[in-house]
PDB file of C-alpha atoms and ligand atoms in Angstrom:
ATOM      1  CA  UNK A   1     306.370 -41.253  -6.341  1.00  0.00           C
ATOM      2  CA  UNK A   2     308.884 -40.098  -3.991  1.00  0.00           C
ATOM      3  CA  UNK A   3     311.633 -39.690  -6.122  1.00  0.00           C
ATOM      4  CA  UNK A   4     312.468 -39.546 -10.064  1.00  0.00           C
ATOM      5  CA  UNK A   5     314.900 -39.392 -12.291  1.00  0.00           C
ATOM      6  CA  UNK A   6     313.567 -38.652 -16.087  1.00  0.00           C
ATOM      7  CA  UNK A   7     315.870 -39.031 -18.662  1.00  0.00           C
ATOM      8  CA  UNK A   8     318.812 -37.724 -17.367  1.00  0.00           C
ATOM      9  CA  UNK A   9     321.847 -37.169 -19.268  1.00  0.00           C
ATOM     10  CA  UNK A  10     325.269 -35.524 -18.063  1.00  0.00           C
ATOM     11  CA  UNK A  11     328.638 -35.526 -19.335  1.00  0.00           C
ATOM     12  CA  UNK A  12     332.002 -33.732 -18.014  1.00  0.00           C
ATOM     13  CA  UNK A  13     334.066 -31.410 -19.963  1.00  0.00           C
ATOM     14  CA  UNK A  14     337.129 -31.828 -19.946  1.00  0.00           C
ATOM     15  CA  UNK A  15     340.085 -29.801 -21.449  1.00  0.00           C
ATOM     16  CA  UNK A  16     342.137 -31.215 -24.069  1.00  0.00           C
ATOM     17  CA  UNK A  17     339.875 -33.797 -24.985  1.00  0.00           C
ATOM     18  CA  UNK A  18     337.927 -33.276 -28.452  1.00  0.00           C
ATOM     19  CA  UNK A  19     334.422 -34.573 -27.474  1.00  0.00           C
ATOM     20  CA  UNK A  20     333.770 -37.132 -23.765  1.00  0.00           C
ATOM     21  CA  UNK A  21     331.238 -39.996 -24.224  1.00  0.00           C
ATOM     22  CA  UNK A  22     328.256 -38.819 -21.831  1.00  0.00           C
ATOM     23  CA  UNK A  23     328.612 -40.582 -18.122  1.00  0.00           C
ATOM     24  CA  UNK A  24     324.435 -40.744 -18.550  1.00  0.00           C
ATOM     25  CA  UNK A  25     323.088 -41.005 -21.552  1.00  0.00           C
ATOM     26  CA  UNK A  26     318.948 -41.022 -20.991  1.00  0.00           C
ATOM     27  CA  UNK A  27     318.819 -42.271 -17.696  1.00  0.00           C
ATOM     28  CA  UNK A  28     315.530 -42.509 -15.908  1.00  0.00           C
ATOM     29  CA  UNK A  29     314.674 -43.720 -12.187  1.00  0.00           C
ATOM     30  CA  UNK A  30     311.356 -44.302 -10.115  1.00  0.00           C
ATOM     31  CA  UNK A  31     311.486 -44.319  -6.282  1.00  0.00           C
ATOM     32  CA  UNK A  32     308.662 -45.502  -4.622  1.00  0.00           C
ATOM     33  CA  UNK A  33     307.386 -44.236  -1.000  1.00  0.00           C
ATOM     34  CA  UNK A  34     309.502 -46.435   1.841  1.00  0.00           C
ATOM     35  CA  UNK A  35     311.476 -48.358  -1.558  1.00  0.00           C
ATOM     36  CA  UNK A  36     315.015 -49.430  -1.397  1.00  0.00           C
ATOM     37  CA  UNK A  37     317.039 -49.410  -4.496  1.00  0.00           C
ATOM     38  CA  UNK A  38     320.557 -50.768  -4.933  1.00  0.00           C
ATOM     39  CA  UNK A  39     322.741 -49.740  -7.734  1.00  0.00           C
ATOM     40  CA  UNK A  40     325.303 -51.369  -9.156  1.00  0.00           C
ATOM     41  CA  UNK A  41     327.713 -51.259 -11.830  1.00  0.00           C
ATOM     42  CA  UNK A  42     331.518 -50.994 -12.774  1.00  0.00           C
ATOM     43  CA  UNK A  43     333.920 -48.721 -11.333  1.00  0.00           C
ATOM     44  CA  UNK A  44     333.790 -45.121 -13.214  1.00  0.00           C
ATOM     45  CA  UNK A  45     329.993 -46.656 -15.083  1.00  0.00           C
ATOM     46  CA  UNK A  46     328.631 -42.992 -13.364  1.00  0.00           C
ATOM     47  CA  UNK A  47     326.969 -44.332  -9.846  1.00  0.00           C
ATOM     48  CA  UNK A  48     328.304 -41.314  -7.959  1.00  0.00           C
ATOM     49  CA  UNK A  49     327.485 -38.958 -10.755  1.00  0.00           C
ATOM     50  CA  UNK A  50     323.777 -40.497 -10.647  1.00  0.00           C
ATOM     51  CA  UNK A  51     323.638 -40.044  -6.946  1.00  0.00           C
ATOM     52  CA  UNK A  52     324.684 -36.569  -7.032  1.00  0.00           C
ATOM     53  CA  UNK A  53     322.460 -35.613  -9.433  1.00  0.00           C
ATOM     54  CA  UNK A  54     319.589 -37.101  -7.582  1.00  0.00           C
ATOM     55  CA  UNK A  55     320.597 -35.478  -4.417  1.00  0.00           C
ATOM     56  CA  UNK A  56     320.488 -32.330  -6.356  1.00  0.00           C
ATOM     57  CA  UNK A  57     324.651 -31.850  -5.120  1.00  0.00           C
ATOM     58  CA  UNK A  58     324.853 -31.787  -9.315  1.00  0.00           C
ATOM     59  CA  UNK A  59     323.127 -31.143 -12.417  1.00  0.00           C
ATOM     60  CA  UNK A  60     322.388 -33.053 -14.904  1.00  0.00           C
ATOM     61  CA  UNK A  61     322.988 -31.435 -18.913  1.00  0.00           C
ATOM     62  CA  UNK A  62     319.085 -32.693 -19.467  1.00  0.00           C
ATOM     63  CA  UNK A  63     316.421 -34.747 -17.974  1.00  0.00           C
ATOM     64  CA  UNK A  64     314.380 -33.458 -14.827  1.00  0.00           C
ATOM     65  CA  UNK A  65     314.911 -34.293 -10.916  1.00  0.00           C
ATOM     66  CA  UNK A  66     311.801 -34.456  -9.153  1.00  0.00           C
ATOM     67  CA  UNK A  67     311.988 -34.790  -5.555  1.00  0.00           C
ATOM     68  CA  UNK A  68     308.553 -34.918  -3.615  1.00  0.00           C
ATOM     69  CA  UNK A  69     306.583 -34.179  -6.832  1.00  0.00           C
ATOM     70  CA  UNK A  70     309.048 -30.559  -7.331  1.00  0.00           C
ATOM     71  CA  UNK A  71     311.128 -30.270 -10.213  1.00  0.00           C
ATOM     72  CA  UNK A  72     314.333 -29.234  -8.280  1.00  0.00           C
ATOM     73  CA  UNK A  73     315.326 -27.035 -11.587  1.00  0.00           C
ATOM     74  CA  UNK A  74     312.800 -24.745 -10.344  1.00  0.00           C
ATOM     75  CA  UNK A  75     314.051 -24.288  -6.626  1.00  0.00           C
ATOM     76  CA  UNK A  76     316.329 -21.488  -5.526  1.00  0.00           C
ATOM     77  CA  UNK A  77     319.686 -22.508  -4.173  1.00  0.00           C
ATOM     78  CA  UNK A  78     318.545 -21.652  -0.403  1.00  0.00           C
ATOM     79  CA  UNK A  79     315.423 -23.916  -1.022  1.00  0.00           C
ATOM     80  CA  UNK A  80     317.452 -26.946  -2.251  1.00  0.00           C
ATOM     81  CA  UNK A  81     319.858 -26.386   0.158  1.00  0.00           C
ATOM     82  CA  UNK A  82     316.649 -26.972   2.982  1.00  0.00           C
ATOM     83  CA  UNK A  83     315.473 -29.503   1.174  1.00  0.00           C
ATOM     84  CA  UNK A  84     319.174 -31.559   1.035  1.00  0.00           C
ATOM     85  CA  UNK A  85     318.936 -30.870   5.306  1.00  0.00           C
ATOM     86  CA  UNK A  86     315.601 -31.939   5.457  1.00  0.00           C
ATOM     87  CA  UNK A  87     314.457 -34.447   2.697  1.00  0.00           C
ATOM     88  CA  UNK A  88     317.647 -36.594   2.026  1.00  0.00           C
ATOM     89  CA  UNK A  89     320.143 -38.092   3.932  1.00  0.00           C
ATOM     90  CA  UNK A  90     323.271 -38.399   2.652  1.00  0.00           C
ATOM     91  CA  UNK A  91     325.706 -41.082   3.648  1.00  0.00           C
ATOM     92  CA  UNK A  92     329.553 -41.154   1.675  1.00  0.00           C
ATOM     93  CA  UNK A  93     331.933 -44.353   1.242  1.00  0.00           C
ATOM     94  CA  UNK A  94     333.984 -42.168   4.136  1.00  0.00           C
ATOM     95  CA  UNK A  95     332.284 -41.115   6.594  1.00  0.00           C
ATOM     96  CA  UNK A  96     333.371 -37.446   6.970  1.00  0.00           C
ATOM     97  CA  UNK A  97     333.081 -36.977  10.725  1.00  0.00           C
ATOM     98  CA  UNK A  98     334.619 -34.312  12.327  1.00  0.00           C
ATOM     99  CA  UNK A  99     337.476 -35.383  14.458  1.00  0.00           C
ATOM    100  CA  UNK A 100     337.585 -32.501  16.811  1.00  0.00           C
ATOM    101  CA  UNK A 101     333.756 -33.477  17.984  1.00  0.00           C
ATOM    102  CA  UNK A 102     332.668 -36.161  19.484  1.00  0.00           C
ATOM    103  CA  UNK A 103     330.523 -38.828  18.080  1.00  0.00           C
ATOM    104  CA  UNK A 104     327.161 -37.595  19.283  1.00  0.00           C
ATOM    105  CA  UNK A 105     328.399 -34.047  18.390  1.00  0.00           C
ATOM    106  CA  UNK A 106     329.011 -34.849  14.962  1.00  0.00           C
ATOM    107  CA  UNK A 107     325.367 -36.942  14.539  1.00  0.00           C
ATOM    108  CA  UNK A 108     323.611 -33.391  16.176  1.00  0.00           C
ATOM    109  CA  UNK A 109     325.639 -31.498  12.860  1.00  0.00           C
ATOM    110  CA  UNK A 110     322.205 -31.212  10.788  1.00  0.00           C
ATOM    111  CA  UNK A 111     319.928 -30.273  13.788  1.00  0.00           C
ATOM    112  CA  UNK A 112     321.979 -26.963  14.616  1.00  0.00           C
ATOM    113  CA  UNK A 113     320.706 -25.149  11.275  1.00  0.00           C
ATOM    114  CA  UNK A 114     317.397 -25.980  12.201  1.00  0.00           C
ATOM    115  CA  UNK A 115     315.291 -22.375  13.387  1.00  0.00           C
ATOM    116  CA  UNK A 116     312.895 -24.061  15.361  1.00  0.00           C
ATOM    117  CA  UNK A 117     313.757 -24.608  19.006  1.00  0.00           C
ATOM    118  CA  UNK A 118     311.158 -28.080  19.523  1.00  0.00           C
ATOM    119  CA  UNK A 119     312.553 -29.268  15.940  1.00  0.00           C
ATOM    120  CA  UNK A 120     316.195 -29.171  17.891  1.00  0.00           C
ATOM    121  CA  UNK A 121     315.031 -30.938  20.794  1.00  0.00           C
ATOM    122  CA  UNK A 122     313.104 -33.751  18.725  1.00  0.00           C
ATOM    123  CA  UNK A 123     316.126 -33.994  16.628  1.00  0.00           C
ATOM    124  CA  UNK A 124     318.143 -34.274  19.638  1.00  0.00           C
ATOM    125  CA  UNK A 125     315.912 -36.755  21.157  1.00  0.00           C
ATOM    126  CA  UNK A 126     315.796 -39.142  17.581  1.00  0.00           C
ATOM    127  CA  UNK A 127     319.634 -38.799  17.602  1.00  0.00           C
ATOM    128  CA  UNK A 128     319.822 -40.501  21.045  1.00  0.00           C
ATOM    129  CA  UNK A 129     317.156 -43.387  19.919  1.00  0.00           C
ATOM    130  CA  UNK A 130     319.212 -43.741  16.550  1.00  0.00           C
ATOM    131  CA  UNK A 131     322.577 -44.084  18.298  1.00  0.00           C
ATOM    132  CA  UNK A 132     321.202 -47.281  20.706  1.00  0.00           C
ATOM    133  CA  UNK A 133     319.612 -48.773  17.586  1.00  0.00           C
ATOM    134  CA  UNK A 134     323.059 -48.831  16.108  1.00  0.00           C
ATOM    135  CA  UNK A 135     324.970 -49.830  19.635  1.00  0.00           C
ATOM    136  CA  UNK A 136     326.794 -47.103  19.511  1.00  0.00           C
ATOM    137  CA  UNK A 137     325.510 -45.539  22.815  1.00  0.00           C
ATOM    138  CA  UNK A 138     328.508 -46.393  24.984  1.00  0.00           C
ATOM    139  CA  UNK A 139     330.244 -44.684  22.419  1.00  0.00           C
ATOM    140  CA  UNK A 140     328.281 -40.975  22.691  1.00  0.00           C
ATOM    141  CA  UNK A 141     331.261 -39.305  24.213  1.00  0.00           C
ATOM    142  CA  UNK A 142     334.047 -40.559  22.384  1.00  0.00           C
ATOM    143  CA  UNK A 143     336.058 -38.509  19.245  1.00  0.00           C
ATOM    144  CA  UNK A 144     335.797 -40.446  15.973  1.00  0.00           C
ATOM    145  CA  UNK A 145     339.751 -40.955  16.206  1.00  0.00           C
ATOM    146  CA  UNK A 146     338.677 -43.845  19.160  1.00  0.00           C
ATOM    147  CA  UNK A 147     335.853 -45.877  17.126  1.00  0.00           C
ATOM    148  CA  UNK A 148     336.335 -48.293  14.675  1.00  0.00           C
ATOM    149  CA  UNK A 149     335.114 -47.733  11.226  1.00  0.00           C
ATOM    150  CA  UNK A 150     332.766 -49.556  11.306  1.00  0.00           C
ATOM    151  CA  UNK A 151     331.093 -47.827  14.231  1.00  0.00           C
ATOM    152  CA  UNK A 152     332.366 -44.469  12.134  1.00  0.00           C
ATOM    153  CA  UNK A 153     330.004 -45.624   9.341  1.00  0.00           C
ATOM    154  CA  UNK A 154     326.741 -46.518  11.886  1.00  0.00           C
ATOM    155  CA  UNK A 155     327.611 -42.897  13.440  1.00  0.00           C
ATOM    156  CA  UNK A 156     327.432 -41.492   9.772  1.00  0.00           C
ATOM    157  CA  UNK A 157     324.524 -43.292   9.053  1.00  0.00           C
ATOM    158  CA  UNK A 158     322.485 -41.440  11.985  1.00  0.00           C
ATOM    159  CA  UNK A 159     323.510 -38.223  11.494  1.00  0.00           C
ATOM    160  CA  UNK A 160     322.281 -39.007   7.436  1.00  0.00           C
ATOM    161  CA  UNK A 161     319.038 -39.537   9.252  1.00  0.00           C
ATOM    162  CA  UNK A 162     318.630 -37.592  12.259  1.00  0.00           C
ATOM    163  CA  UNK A 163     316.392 -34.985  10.257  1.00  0.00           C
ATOM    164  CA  UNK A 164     314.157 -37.869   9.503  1.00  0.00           C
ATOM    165  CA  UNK A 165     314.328 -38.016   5.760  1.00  0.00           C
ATOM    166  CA  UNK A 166     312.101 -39.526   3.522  1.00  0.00           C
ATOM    167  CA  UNK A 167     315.164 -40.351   1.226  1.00  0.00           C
ATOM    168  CA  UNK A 168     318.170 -42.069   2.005  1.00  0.00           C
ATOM    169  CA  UNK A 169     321.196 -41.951  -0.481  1.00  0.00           C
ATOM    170  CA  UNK A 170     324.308 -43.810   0.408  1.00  0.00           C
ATOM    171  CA  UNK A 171     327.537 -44.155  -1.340  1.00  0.00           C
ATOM    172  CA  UNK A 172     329.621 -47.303  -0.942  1.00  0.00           C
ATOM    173  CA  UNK A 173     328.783 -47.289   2.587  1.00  0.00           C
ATOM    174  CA  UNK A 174     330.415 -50.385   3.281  1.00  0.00           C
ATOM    175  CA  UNK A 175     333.026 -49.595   0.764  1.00  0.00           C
ATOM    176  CA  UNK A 176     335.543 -49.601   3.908  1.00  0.00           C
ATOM    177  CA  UNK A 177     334.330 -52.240   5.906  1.00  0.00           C
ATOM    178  CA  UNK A 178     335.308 -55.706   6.150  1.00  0.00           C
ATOM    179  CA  UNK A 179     332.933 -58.498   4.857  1.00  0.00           C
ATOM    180  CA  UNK A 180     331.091 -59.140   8.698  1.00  0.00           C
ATOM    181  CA  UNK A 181     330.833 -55.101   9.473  1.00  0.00           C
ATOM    182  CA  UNK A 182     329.249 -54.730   6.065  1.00  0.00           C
ATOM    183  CA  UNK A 183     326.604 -57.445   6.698  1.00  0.00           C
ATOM    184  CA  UNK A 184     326.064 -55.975   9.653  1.00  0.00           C
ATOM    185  CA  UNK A 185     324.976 -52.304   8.211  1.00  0.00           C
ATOM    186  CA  UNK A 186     322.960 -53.714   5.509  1.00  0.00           C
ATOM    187  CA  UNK A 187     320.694 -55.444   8.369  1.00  0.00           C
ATOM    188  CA  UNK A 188     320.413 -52.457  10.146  1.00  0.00           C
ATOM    189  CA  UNK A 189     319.831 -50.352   6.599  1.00  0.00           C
ATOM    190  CA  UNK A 190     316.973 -52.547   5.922  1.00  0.00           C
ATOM    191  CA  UNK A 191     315.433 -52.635   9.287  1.00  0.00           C
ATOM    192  CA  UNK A 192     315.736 -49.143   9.032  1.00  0.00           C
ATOM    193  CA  UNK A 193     313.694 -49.165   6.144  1.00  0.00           C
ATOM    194  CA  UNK A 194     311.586 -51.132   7.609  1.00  0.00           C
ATOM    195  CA  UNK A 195     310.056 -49.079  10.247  1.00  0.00           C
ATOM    196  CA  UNK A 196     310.622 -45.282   9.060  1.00  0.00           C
ATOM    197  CA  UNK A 197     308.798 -44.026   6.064  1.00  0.00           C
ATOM    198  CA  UNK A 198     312.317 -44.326   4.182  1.00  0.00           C
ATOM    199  CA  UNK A 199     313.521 -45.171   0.181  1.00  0.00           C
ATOM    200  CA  UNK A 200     316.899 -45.862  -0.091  1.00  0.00           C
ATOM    201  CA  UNK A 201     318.816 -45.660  -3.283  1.00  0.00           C
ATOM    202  CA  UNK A 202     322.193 -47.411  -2.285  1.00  0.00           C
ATOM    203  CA  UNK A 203     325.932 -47.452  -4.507  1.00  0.00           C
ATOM    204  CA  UNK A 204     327.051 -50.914  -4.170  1.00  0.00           C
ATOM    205  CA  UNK A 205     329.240 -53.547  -5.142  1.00  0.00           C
ATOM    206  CA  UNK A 206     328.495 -55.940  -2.614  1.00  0.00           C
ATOM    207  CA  UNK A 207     325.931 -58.825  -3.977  1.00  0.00           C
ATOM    208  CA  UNK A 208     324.462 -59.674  -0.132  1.00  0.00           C
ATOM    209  CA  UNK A 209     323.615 -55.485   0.702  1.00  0.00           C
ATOM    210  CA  UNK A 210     322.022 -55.364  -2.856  1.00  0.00           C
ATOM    211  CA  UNK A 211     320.615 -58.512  -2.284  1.00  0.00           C
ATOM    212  CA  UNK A 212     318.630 -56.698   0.768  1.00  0.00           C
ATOM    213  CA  UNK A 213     317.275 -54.411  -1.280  1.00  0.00           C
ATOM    214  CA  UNK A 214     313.946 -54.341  -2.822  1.00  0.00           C
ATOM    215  CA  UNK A 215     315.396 -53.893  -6.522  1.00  0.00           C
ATOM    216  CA  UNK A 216     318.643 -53.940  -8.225  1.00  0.00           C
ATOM    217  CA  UNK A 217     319.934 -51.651 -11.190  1.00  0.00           C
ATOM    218  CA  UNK A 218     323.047 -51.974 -12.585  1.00  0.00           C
ATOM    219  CA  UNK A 219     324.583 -48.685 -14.719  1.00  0.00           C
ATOM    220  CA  UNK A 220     326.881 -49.341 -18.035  1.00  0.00           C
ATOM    221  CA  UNK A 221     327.791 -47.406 -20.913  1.00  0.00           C
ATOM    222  CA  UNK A 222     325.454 -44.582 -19.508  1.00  0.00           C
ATOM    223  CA  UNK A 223     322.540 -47.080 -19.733  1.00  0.00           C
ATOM    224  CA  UNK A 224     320.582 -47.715 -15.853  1.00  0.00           C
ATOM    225  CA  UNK A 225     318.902 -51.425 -16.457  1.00  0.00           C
ATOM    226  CA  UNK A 226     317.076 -53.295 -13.769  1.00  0.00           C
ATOM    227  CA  UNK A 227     318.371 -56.766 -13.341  1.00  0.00           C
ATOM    228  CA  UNK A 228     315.968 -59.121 -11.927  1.00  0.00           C
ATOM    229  CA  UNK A 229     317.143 -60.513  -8.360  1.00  0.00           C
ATOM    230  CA  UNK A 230     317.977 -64.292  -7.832  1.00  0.00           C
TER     231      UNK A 230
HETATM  232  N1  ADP B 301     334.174 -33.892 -11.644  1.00  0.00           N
HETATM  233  C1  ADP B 301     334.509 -34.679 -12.691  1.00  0.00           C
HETATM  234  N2  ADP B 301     335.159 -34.147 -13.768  1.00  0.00           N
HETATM  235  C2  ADP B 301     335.475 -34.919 -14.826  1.00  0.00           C
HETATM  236  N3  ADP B 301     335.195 -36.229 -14.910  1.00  0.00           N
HETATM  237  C3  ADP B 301     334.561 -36.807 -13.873  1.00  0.00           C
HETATM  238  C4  ADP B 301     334.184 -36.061 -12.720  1.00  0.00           C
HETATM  239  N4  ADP B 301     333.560 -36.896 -11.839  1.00  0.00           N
HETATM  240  C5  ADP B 301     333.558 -38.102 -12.445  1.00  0.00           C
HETATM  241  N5  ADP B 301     334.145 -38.063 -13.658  1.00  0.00           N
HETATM  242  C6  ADP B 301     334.295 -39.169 -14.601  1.00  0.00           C
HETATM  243  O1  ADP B 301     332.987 -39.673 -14.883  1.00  0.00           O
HETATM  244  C7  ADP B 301     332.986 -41.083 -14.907  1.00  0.00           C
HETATM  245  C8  ADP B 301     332.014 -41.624 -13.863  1.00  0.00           C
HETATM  246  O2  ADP B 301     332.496 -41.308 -12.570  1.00  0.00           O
HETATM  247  P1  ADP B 301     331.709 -41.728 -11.250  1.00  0.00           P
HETATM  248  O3  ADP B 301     330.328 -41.184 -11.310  1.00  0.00           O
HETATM  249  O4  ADP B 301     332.537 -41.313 -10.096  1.00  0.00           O
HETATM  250  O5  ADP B 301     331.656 -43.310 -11.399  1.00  0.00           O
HETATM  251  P2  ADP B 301     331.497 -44.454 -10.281  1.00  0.00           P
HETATM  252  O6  ADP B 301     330.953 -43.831  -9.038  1.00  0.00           O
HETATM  253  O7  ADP B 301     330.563 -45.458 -10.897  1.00  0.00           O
HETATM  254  O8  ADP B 301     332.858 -45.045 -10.073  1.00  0.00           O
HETATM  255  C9  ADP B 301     334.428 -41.512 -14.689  1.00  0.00           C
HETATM  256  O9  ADP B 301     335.012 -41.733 -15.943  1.00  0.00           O
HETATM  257  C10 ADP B 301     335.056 -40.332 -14.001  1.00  0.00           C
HETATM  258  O10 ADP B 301     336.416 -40.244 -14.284  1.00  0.00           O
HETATM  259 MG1   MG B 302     331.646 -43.781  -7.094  1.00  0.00          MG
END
């Protein structure tokens, strides 16, 4: 198992308010070696809280994380923070690029922490391979401010991966794209998928990119359910 979620509940407090219904109320999760998940489920059901908490960028009130067989409540804060570079990608319904750098730039961001001067280079190297796989290479030079958003999100999507992770976790990443730019990234998600050793777990409300996934959960009332595919 590359990834689980056991039981995981979580609820925000919130002044004012007497007692909040928990977001997650006994969630659990299994992700598979090179398994694509897509999650859906009503606005405010608790998809980014369950991403977060898997991507260890929040904790959960109870229930364990366990991310390549660790329980992450173990790990130190400098260890998880490694392990975020390193073992998960992370890709957001905006794609947060920098708009004083330019594209390639921003998709070399996660190689500069790394100590080791061949890990840079390789890094460098995959960056370059990852950018023609998306089309983007005519692009390399250019400031986010002069792409499209769609070719924002495809940038965003290699610098999620440029550190080769073994988990992908994306957000609504075609949240802000139009219906033929979506399609687009979920073909190149799961041909992505297809050749690294990659799991995705991907926040959607789109029926066709869940469709490409291998399974489908949808999260209400705090409940995560599978729901077969069609
Ligand atoms: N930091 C926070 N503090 C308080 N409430 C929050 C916070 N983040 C999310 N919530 C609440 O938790 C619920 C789930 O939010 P979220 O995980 O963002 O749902 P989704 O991504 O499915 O729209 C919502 O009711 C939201 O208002
Ligand atoms: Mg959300």
């Amino acid at each position: 198992m590359l990834a689980e979620l056991q039981d995981i509940t979580k609820h925000y407090n919130q002044a004012l308010t007497v007692r909040q219904k928990p977001v997650l109320e006994g969630v659990s999760l299994q992700i598979g070696d090179n398994e694509s998940i897509a999650i859906t489920g009503p606005s405010g059901s608790g998809k980014t809280t369950l991403l977060n908490i898997l991507g260890t960028l929040d904790r959960p009130d109870s229930g364990l994380v366990i991310l390549n067989g660790m329980n992450v409540s173990d790990m130190k804060e400098t260890e998880l923070a490694d392990l975020r570079n390193g073992f998960i990608g992370f890709v957001f319904q905006l794609h947060f690029l920098l708009p004083q750098l330019s594209l390639l730039e921003n998709v070399l961001l996660p190689v500069l922490p790394l100590k080791d001067k061949a890990a840079r280079k390789a890094g460098r190297e995959r960056a370059i391979r990852l950018i023609e796989s998306m089309g983007l290479q005519d692009l390399i030079h250019q400031r986010p401010s002069r792409l499209s958003v769609g070719e924002c999100q495809r940038a965003a999507v290699v610098r999620a991966l440029v550190n080769k992770p073994r988990l992908l976790l994306a957000d609504e990443p075609t949240g802000s794209l139009d219906a033929e730019t979506a399609a687009r990234l979920g073909l190149l998600l799961a041909s992505l998928k297809r050749e690294e050793a990659l799991s995705l777990v991907v926040v959607t409300h789109s029926p066709e990119l869940a469709g490409q996934m291998d399974k489908i959960y949808k999260l209400g009332s705090g409940k995560l359910l599978p729901i077969s595919k069609g």
